[in-house]
């Protein structure tokens, strides 16, 4: 295994209504950050054979709401490889959205997907033996 810039990991997830935290079925902003932790863990396993540890986030931006009933895609892209640090760019896009206004179980594909959250993060992995 070796860390290679450009390595990309994607996870898709349906947001259940039990995760709605605010009026309008909004999910809290930290939800996207939790998804970033998940894709970062897989990226570290694939690149370094270890789950790694999150060191920091920078440039976290909330672009659009995430709502219960959405299907989201979290993406992590390895953009810089240091001796033990890895810089990762993160995005969460809403790829499908519930449309309760059209019917109790109505939904639609978002074309194009809606950018909800973006960030840059740094993880650290153990030194190579």
Coordinates of N, CA and C in Angstrom, one line a residue:
X1 N 0.8 -1.2 0.0 CA 0.0 0.0 0.0 C 0.9 1.2 0.0
X2 N 0.5 2.2 -0.8 CA 1.1 3.5 -0.7 C 0.1 4.6 -1.0
X3 N 0.3 5.7 -0.3 CA -0.6 6.8 -0.4 C -0.3 7.5 -1.8
X4 N -1.3 7.7 -2.6 CA -1.2 8.3 -3.9 C -2.2 9.4 -4.0
X5 N -1.7 10.6 -4.4 CA -2.5 11.7 -4.6 C -3.6 11.4 -5.7
X6 N -4.8 11.8 -5.4 CA -5.9 11.5 -6.4 C -6.7 10.4 -6.0
X7 N -6.3 9.6 -5.0 CA -7.1 8.5 -4.5 C -8.4 9.0 -4.0
X8 N -9.5 8.4 -4.4 CA -10.8 8.9 -4.1 C -11.7 7.9 -3.5
X9 N -12.5 8.2 -2.5 CA -13.4 7.3 -1.8 C -14.8 8.0 -1.8
X10 N -15.8 7.2 -2.1 CA -17.2 7.8 -2.1 C -18.1 6.8 -1.3
X11 N -19.0 7.4 -0.5 CA -20.0 6.7 0.2 C -21.3 7.4 -0.1
X12 N -22.4 6.6 -0.3 CA -23.7 7.1 -0.4 C -24.6 6.7 0.8
X13 N -25.5 7.6 1.2 CA -26.3 7.3 2.3 C -27.7 8.0 2.2
X14 N -28.7 7.3 2.7 CA -30.0 7.8 2.8 C -30.1 8.5 4.2
X15 N -30.7 9.7 4.3 CA -30.8 10.4 5.5 C -32.2 10.1 6.1
X16 N -32.3 9.3 7.1 CA -33.7 8.9 7.7 C -34.3 10.1 8.4
X17 N -35.6 10.1 8.5 CA -36.3 11.2 9.1 C -36.0 11.3 10.6
X18 N -35.5 10.2 11.2 CA -35.2 10.2 12.6 C -33.9 11.1 12.8
X19 N -33.2 11.5 11.8 CA -32.0 12.3 11.9 C -32.4 13.8 11.8
X20 N -33.6 14.1 11.4 CA -34.0 15.6 11.3 C -33.9 16.2 12.7
X21 N -33.3 17.4 12.7 CA -33.0 18.0 14.0 C -33.7 19.4 14.1
X22 N -34.1 20.0 13.0 CA -34.7 21.3 13.0 C -35.9 21.3 12.1
X23 N -36.7 22.4 12.2 CA -37.9 22.6 11.4 C -37.5 22.4 9.9
X24 N -38.5 22.0 9.1 CA -38.2 21.8 7.7 C -37.4 20.5 7.4
X25 N -37.4 19.6 8.4 CA -36.6 18.3 8.3 C -35.1 18.5 8.1
X26 N -34.6 19.7 8.5 CA -33.2 19.9 8.4 C -32.4 19.0 9.3
X27 N -31.2 18.6 8.8 CA -30.2 17.9 9.6 C -29.1 18.8 10.0
X28 N -28.6 18.6 11.2 CA -27.5 19.6 11.6 C -26.3 19.5 10.7
X29 N -25.6 20.6 10.7 CA -24.4 20.7 9.8 C -23.3 19.7 10.2
X30 N -23.3 19.3 11.4 CA -22.2 18.3 11.8 C -22.5 17.0 11.1
X31 N -23.6 16.7 10.6 CA -23.9 15.5 9.9 C -22.9 15.2 8.8
X32 N -22.7 16.3 8.0 CA -21.8 16.2 6.9 C -20.3 15.9 7.4
X33 N -20.0 16.5 8.5 CA -18.6 16.3 9.0 C -18.5 14.9 9.5
X34 N -19.5 14.3 10.0 CA -19.5 12.9 10.4 C -19.2 12.0 9.2
X35 N -19.9 12.3 8.1 CA -19.6 11.6 6.8 C -18.2 11.7 6.4
X36 N -17.6 12.9 6.6 CA -16.2 13.1 6.2 C -15.3 12.2 7.0
X37 N -15.6 12.0 8.2 CA -14.8 11.1 9.1 C -14.9 9.6 8.5
X38 N -16.1 9.2 8.0 CA -16.2 7.9 7.5 C -15.4 7.7 6.2
X39 N -15.5 8.6 5.3 CA -14.8 8.5 4.0 C -13.2 8.6 4.2
X40 N -12.9 9.5 5.2 CA -11.4 9.6 5.5 C -10.9 8.3 6.1
X41 N -11.7 7.6 6.9 CA -11.2 6.4 7.5 C -10.9 5.4 6.4
X42 N -11.9 5.2 5.5 CA -11.7 4.3 4.4 C -10.5 4.7 3.5
X43 N -10.4 6.0 3.2 CA -9.2 6.4 2.4 C -7.9 6.1 3.1
X44 N -7.8 6.3 4.4 CA -6.6 6.0 5.1 C -6.3 4.5 5.1
X45 N -7.3 3.6 5.2 CA -7.1 2.2 5.2 C -6.6 1.8 3.8
X46 N -7.2 2.4 2.8 CA -6.8 2.0 1.4 C -5.4 2.5 1.1
X47 N -5.0 3.7 1.6 CA -3.7 4.3 1.3 C -2.6 3.8 2.2
X48 N -2.9 3.6 3.5 CA -1.9 3.3 4.4 C -2.1 2.1 5.3
X49 N -3.2 1.4 5.1 CA -3.4 0.2 5.9 C -3.7 0.5 7.4
X50 N -4.2 1.7 7.7 CA -4.5 2.1 9.0 C -5.6 3.1 9.0
X51 N -6.4 3.1 10.0 CA -7.6 4.0 10.0 C -7.2 5.5 10.1
X52 N -6.0 5.7 10.6 CA -5.5 7.1 10.8 C -6.3 7.9 11.9
X53 N -5.8 9.1 12.1 CA -6.5 9.9 13.1 C -6.7 11.3 12.5
X54 N -7.9 11.9 12.7 CA -8.1 13.2 12.2 C -7.4 14.2 13.0
X55 N -6.7 15.1 12.4 CA -5.9 16.2 13.1 C -6.6 17.5 13.1
X56 N -7.2 17.8 11.9 CA -7.9 19.2 11.8 C -8.7 19.3 10.6
X57 N -9.6 20.2 10.6 CA -10.4 20.7 9.4 C -10.0 22.1 9.2
X58 N -10.0 22.5 7.9 CA -9.9 23.9 7.5 C -10.9 24.2 6.4
X59 N -11.3 25.4 6.3 CA -12.1 25.8 5.2 C -13.4 25.0 5.1
X60 N -14.1 24.8 6.3 CA -15.4 24.1 6.3 C -16.4 25.1 5.8
X61 N -17.2 24.7 4.8 CA -18.3 25.6 4.2 C -19.6 24.8 4.1
X62 N -20.6 25.4 4.5 CA -22.0 24.9 4.4 C -22.7 25.6 3.2
X63 N -22.9 24.9 2.1 CA -23.4 25.6 0.9 C -24.9 25.5 0.8
X64 N -25.5 24.3 1.2 CA -26.9 24.1 1.0 C -27.3 23.1 2.1
X65 N -28.6 23.2 2.5 CA -29.1 22.3 3.6 C -29.1 20.8 3.2
X66 N -28.9 20.0 4.2 CA -29.2 18.5 4.0 C -30.5 18.3 4.8
X67 N -31.4 17.5 4.2 CA -32.7 17.3 4.8 C -32.9 15.8 5.0
X68 N -33.7 15.4 6.0 CA -34.2 14.1 6.1 C -34.9 13.7 4.7
X69 N -34.7 12.5 4.3 CA -35.3 12.1 3.0 C -34.3 12.3 1.8
X70 N -33.2 12.9 2.1 CA -32.1 13.1 1.0 C -31.3 11.8 0.9
X71 N -30.7 11.6 -0.3 CA -29.7 10.7 -0.5 C -28.4 11.5 -0.7
X72 N -27.4 11.3 0.0 CA -26.2 12.1 -0.1 C -25.0 11.2 -0.5
X73 N -24.0 11.9 -1.2 CA -22.8 11.2 -1.5 C -21.6 12.0 -0.9
X74 N -20.9 11.4 0.0 CA -19.7 12.0 0.6 C -18.5 11.5 -0.2
X75 N -17.6 12.5 -0.5 CA -16.4 12.1 -1.3 C -15.2 12.7 -0.6
X76 N -14.1 11.9 -0.6 CA -12.8 12.3 -0.1 C -11.8 12.1 -1.2
X77 N -11.0 13.1 -1.4 CA -9.9 13.0 -2.4 C -8.6 13.3 -1.7
X78 N -7.6 12.4 -1.8 CA -6.3 12.7 -1.2 C -5.6 13.7 -2.1
X79 N -5.2 14.8 -1.6 CA -4.6 15.9 -2.4 C -3.1 16.2 -2.0
X80 N -2.7 15.7 -0.9 CA -1.3 15.9 -0.5 C -0.9 14.8 0.4
X81 N 0.3 14.3 0.1 CA 0.9 13.2 1.0 C 2.2 13.7 1.6
X82 N 2.2 13.8 2.9 CA 3.4 14.1 3.7 C 4.0 12.8 4.3
X83 N 5.0 13.0 5.1 CA 5.6 11.8 5.7 C 4.6 11.0 6.5
X84 N 3.8 11.7 7.4 CA 2.8 11.0 8.1 C 1.4 11.7 8.0
X85 N 1.4 12.9 7.4 CA 0.1 13.6 7.2 C -0.5 13.4 5.8
X86 N -1.8 13.5 5.8 CA -2.5 13.4 4.5 C -3.5 14.5 4.5
X87 N -3.5 15.3 3.4 CA -4.5 16.3 3.2 C -5.5 15.8 2.3
X88 N -6.8 16.0 2.7 CA -7.9 15.5 2.0 C -8.9 16.6 1.7
X89 N -9.5 16.6 0.5 CA -10.6 17.5 0.2 C -11.9 16.7 0.3
X90 N -12.9 17.3 0.9 CA -14.1 16.6 1.2 C -15.3 17.4 0.5
X91 N -16.3 16.6 0.1 CA -17.5 17.2 -0.5 C -18.7 16.3 -0.1
X92 N -19.8 16.9 0.3 CA -21.1 16.2 0.4 C -22.0 16.8 -0.6
X93 N -22.5 15.9 -1.5 CA -23.6 16.4 -2.5 C -24.9 15.7 -2.2
X94 N -26.0 16.4 -2.3 CA -27.3 15.8 -2.3 C -27.6 15.3 -3.7
X95 N -27.8 14.0 -3.8 CA -28.0 13.4 -5.1 C -29.5 13.0 -5.4
X96 N -30.2 12.9 -4.3 CA -31.7 12.7 -4.4 C -32.3 13.4 -3.3
X97 N -33.5 13.9 -3.5 CA -34.2 14.7 -2.4 C -35.6 14.3 -2.4
X98 N -36.1 14.1 -1.1 CA -37.5 13.8 -0.9 C -38.4 15.0 -1.3
X99 N -39.5 14.7 -1.8 CA -40.4 15.8 -2.3 C -41.8 15.5 -1.7
X100 N -41.9 15.7 -0.4 CA -43.2 15.5 0.3 C -44.3 16.4 -0.2
X101 N -43.9 17.5 -0.9 CA -44.9 18.4 -1.5 C -45.6 17.8 -2.6
X102 N -45.0 16.7 -3.2 CA -45.6 16.0 -4.4 C -46.3 14.7 -4.0
X103 N -46.1 14.3 -2.7 CA -46.7 13.0 -2.3 C -45.9 12.5 -1.1
X104 N -46.5 11.7 -0.3 CA -45.9 11.3 1.0 C -44.6 10.6 0.8
X105 N -44.4 9.8 -0.3 CA -43.1 9.1 -0.5 C -42.4 9.6 -1.8
X106 N -42.8 10.7 -2.3 CA -42.2 11.2 -3.6 C -40.8 11.7 -3.4
X107 N -40.0 11.5 -4.4 CA -38.6 12.0 -4.4 C -38.1 12.2 -5.8
X108 N -37.0 12.9 -5.9 CA -36.5 13.1 -7.3 C -34.9 13.1 -7.2
X109 N -34.4 12.8 -8.4 CA -32.9 12.8 -8.5 C -32.5 14.3 -8.7
X110 N -31.5 14.7 -8.1 CA -31.0 16.1 -8.2 C -30.0 16.1 -9.4
X111 N -30.3 16.7 -10.5 CA -29.5 16.8 -11.7 C -29.3 18.2 -12.1
X112 N -28.2 18.8 -11.7 CA -27.0 18.3 -11.1 C -27.2 18.1 -9.6
X113 N -26.3 17.3 -9.0 CA -26.3 17.1 -7.5 C -26.0 18.5 -6.9
X114 N -26.5 18.6 -5.7 CA -26.4 19.9 -4.9 C -25.3 19.8 -4.0
X115 N -24.3 20.7 -4.1 CA -23.2 20.7 -3.1 C -23.7 21.3 -1.8
X116 N -23.6 20.4 -0.8 CA -24.1 20.8 0.6 C -23.0 21.3 1.5
X117 N -21.9 20.5 1.5 CA -20.8 20.8 2.5 C -19.5 20.5 1.8
X118 N -18.5 21.4 2.1 CA -17.1 21.1 1.6 C -16.2 21.4 2.7
X119 N -15.0 20.8 2.7 CA -14.0 21.1 3.7 C -12.6 20.5 3.2
X120 N -11.6 20.9 3.9 CA -10.3 20.4 3.7 C -9.9 19.9 5.1
X121 N -9.3 18.7 5.1 CA -8.9 18.1 6.4 C -7.5 17.5 6.4
X122 N -7.0 17.3 7.5 CA -5.7 16.7 7.7 C -5.8 15.5 8.6
X123 N -5.3 14.3 8.1 CA -5.2 13.1 9.0 C -3.8 12.8 9.1
X124 N -3.5 12.0 10.2 CA -2.2 11.5 10.4 C -2.2 10.0 10.5
X125 N -1.2 9.3 10.0 CA -1.1 7.9 10.0 C 0.2 7.5 10.7
X126 N 0.3 6.3 11.1 CA 1.6 5.9 11.8 C 2.8 5.9 10.8
X127 N 3.9 6.1 11.4 CA 5.1 6.1 10.6 C 5.3 4.7 10.0
X128 N 5.9 4.7 8.8 CA 6.2 3.4 8.2 C 7.3 2.7 8.9
X129 N 7.2 1.4 9.1 CA 8.3 0.7 9.8 C 9.4 0.3 8.9

